[in-house]
Coordinates of C-alpha atoms and ligand atoms in Angstrom, one line a residue:
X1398 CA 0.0 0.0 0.0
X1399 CA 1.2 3.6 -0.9
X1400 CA 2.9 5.6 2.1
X1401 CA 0.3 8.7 2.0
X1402 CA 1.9 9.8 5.8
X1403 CA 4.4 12.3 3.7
X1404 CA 2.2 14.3 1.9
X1405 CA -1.0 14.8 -0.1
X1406 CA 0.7 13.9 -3.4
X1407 CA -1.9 11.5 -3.9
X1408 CA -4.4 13.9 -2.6
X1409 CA -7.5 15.2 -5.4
X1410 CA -10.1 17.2 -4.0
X1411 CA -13.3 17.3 -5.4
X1412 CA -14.5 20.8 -6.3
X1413 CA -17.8 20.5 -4.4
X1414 CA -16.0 19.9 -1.2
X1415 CA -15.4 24.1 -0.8
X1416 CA -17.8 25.2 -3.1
X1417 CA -19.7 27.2 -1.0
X1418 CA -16.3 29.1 -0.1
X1419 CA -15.6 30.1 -3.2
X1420 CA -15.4 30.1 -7.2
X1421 CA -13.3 27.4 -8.8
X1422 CA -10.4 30.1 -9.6
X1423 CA -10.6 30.2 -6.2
X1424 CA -10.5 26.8 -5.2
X1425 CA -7.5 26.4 -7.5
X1426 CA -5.6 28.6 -5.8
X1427 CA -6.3 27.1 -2.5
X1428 CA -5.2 23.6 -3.6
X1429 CA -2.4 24.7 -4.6
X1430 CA -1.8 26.8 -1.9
X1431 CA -1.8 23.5 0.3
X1432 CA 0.4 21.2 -2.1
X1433 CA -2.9 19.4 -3.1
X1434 CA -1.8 18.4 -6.3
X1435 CA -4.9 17.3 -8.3
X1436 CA -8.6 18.5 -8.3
X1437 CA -12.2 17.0 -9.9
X1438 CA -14.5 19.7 -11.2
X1439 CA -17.8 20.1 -11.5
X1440 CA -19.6 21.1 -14.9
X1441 CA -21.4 24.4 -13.2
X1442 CA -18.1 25.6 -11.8
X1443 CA -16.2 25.4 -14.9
X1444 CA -19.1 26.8 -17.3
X1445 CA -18.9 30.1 -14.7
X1446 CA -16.2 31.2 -15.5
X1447 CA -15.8 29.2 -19.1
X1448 CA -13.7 26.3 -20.5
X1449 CA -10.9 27.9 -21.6
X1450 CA -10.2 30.4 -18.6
X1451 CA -10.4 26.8 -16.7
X1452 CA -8.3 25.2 -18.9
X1453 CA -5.8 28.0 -18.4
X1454 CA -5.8 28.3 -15.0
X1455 CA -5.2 24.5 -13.8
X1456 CA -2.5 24.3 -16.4
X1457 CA -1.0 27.3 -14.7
X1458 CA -1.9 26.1 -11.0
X1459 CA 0.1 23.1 -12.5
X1460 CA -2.5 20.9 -10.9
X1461 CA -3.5 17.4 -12.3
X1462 CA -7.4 16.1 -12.6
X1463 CA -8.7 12.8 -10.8
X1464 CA -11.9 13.3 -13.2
X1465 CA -14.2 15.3 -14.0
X1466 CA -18.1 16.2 -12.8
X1467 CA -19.9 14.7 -14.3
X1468 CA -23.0 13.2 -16.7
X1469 CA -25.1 11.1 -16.8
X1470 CA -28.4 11.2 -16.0
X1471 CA -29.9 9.2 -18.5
X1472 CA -33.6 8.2 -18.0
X1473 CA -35.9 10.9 -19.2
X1474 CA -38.5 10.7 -22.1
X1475 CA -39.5 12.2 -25.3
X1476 CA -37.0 15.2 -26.2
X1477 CA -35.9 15.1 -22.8
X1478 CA -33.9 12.2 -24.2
X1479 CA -32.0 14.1 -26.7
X1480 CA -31.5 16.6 -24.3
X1481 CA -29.8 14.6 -22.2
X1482 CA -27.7 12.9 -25.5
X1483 CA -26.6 16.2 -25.9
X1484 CA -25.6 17.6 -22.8
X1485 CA -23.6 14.1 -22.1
X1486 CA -21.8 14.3 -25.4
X1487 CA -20.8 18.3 -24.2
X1488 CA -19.6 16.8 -21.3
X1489 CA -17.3 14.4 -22.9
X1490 CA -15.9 17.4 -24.9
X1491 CA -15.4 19.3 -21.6
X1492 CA -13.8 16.7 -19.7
X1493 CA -11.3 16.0 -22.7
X1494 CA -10.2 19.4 -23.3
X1495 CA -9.8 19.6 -19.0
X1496 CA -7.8 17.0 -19.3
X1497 CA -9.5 14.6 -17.3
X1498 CA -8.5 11.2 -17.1
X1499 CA -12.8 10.2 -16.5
X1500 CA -15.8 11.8 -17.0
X1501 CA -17.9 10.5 -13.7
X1502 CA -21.7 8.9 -14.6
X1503 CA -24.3 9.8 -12.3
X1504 CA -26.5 7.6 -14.0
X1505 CA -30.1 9.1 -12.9
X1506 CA -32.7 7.5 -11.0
X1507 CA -36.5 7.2 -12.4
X1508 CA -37.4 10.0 -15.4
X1509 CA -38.6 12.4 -14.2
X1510 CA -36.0 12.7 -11.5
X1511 CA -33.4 12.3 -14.2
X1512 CA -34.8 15.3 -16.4
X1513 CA -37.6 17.1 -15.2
X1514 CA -40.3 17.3 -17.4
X1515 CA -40.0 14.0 -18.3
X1516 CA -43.4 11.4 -17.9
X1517 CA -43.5 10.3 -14.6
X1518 CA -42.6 6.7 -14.2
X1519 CA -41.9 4.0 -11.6
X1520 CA -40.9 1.6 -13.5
X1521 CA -37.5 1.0 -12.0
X1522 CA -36.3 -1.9 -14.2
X1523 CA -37.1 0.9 -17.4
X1524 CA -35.1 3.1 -15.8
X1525 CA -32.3 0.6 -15.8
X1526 CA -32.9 -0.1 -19.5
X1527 CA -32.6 3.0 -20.6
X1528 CA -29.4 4.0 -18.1
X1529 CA -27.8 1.1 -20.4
X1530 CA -28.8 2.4 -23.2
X1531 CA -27.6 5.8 -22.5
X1532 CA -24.0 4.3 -21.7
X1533 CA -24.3 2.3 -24.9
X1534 CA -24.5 5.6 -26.7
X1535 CA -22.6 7.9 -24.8
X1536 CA -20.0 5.1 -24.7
X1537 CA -19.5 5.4 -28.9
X1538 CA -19.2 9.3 -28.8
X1539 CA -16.8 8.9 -25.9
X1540 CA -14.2 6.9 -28.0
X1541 CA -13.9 8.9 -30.6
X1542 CA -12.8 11.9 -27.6
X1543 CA -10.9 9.4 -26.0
X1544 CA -12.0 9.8 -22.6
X1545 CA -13.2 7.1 -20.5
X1546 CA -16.8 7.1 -18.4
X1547 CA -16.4 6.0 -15.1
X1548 CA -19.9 5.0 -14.1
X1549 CA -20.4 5.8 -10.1
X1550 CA -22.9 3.0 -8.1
X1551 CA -24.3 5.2 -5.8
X1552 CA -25.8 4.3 -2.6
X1553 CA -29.3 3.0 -3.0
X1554 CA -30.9 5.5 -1.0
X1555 CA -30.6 7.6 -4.3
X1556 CA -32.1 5.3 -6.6
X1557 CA -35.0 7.3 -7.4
X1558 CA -33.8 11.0 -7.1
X1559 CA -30.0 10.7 -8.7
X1560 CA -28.8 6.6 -9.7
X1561 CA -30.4 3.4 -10.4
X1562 CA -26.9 2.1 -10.3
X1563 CA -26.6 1.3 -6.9
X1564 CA -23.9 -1.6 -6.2
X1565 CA -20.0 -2.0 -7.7
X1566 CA -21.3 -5.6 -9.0
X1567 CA -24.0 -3.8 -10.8
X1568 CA -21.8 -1.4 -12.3
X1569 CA -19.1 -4.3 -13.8
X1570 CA -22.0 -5.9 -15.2
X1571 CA -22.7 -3.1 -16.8
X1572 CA -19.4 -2.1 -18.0
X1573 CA -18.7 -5.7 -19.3
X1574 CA -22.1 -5.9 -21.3
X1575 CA -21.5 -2.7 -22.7
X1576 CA -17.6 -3.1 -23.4
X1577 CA -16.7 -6.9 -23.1
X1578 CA -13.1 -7.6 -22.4
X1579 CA -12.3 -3.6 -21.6
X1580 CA -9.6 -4.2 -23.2
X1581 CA -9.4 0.1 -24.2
X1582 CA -10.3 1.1 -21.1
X1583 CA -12.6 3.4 -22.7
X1584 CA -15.5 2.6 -19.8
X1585 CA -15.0 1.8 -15.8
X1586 CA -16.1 2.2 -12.6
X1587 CA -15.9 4.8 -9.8
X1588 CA -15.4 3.5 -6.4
X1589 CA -16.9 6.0 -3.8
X1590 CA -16.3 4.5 -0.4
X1591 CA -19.6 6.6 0.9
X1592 CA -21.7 4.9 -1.6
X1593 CA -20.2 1.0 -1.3
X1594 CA -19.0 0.7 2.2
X1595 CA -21.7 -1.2 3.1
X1596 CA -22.1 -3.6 0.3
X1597 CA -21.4 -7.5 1.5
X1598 CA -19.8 -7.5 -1.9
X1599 CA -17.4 -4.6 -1.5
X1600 CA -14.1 -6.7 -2.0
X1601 CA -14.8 -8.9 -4.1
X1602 CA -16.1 -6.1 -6.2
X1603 CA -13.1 -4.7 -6.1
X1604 CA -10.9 -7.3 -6.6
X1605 CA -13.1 -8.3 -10.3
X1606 CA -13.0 -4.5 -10.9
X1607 CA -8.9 -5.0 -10.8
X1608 CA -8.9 -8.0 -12.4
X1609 CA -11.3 -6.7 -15.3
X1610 CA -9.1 -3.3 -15.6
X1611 CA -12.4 -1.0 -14.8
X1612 CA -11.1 1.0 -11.7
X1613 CA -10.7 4.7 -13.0
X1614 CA -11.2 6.6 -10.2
X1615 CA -11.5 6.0 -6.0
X1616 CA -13.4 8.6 -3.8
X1617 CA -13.3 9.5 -0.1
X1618 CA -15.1 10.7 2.6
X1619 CA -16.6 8.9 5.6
X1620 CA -20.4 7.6 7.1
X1621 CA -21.3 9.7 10.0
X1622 CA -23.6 8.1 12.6
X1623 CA -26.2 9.2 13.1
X1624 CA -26.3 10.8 9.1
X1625 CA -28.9 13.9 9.1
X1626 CA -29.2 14.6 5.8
X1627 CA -29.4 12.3 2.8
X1628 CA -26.9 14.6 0.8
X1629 CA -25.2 16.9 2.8
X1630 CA -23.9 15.3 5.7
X1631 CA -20.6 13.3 4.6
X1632 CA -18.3 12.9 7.1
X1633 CA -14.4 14.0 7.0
X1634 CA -12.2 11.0 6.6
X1635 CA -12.0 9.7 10.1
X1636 CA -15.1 10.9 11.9
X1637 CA -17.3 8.2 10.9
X1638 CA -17.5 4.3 10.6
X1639 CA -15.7 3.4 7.2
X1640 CA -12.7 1.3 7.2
X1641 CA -10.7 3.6 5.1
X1642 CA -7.1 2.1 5.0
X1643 CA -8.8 -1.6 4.4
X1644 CA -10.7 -0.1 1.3
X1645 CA -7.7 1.5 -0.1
X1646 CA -5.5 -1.8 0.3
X1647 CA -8.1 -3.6 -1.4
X1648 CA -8.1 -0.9 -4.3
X1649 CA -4.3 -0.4 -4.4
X1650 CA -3.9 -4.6 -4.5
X1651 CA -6.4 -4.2 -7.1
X1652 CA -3.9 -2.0 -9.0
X1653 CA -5.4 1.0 -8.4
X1654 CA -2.6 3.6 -8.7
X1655 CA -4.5 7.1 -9.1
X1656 CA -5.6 10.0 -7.3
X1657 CA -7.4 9.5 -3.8
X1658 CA -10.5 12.3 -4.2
X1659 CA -12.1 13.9 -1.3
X1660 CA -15.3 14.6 -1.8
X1661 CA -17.7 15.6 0.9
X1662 CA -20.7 17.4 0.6
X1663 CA -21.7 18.7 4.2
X1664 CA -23.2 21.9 5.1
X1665 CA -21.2 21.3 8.1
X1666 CA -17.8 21.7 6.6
X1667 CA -19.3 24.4 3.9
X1668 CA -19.5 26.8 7.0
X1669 CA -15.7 26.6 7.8
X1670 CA -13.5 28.3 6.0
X1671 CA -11.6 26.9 2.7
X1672 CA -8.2 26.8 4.7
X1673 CA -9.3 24.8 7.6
X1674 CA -11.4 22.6 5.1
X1675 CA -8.5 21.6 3.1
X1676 CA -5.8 21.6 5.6
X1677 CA -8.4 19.4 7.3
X1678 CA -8.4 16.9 4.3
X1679 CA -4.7 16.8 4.1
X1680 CA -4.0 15.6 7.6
X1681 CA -6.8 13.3 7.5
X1682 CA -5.4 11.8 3.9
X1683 CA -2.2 11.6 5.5
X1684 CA -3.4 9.9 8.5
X1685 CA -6.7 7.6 8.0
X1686 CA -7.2 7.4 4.0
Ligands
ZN817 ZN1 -18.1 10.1 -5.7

């Protein structure tokens, strides 16, 4: 296992872990303010202040990218379904000319959750179909860009509201039935230990996720207890339950070698200010990730 007790130079923080402190120029300039060596971005952040002024100033920040934030969101209906085609395929171009090693899938949870004004619908198992179907499509338009999707199994408290993709297993499946063999690496997975940690399957999701060459990106944080709010209250690395340093061993023997993101969203640690936040995620990285 990597020796992170040096140093965050295998430190990425996710944009939307200060974003109520400040704009992403901002942000930048804070990361690298605190050695943090490598950010992920979100779409809104980068179209405020547009995609060439971003371009500019990470390149001049000399920071790297752990991926980038993110599309998705596939089920919706009639020309929502376009809409969403075409905002994904934007995305693509976005993350590619960041520089992004992945674009991160949200995949979306029932339609009209997805993309609002879409027909109402509980049909779960549709919503499933045409999450694949998006990534089948998405996944075409991606190779030519040469960016990889990382599609992110989120908890399944969120499978209505924001993913139908829920567990790591049902990811791979997804990934191998879309991209058999994965042999480009054009399509992986996203391991976010707030969305998998409790899975029974958790290793040995892992461990096929090495073996099948789909791990692209690995995301931190922690499960507080009690959890207040189903969005906003992550935990800092360290405060909760999560048995970070067994995760990572399992992703690093799984030949994981990239960026560790943090990537909390808590109103709690929006109110303190950007310098305690990410001094707070360097010590932590160094001493519980
Ligand atoms: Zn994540």
């Amino acid at each position: 296992m990597r020796d992170f007790s040096d140093g965050p130079r295998h430190l990425s923080v996710n944009t939307a872990t200060v974003r109520r402190q400040g704009d992403l120029p901002t942000i930048i300039e804070a990361c690298a303010r605190h050695g943090i060596p490598a950010i992920s971005p979100w779409r809104d952040q980068v179209a405020s202040i547009g995609l060439d002024r971003a371009v500019r100033l990470v390149k001049d920040a000399g920071l790297r990218l752990s991926g980038y934030c993110r599309g998705g969101l596939f089920p919706a209906s009639g020309e929502h379904r376009a809409a969403a085609r075409d905002d994904n395929r934007r995305a693509v171009d976005e993350a590619a000319a960041m520089g992004a090693p992945c674009l991160i899938l949200v995949a979306g949870g029932l339609p009209q959750y997805a993309r609002p004004g879409s027909i109402p619908s509980k049909d779960l198992e549709a919503a499933r179909a045409m999450i694949e179907d998006g990534i089948a499509e998405l996944l075409a338009y991606a190779r030519t860009a040469r960016l990889p999707l990382a599609i992110e199994p989120l908890h399944p408290m969120y499978a209505a509201d924001r993913a139908a993709v829920n567990t790591l297993a049902q990811a791979l499946d997804i990934a191998e039935r879309l991209d058999p063999g994965g042999r480009d690496g054009a399509l992986g997975v996203a391991v976010d230990v707030y969305h998998t940690w409790w899975d029974p399957e958790l290793y040995a999701g892992i461990a096929r996720a090495g073996r099948e060459r789909r791990l692209l990106a690995y995301h931190v944080c922690d499960w507080l207890v009690p959890t207040t709010d189903l969005l906003n209250d992550r935990g800092m690395m360290g405060d909760g339950v999560i048995e970070l340093r067994r995760i990572r061993q399992a992703v690093e023997d799984a030949g994981f070698t990239g960026f560790s993101e943090a990537e909390i969203f808590s109103d709690r640690w929006w109110s303190q200010p950007i310098d305690t936040v990410l001094a707070t995620c360097v010590e932590r990285h160094r001493t519980v990730v």
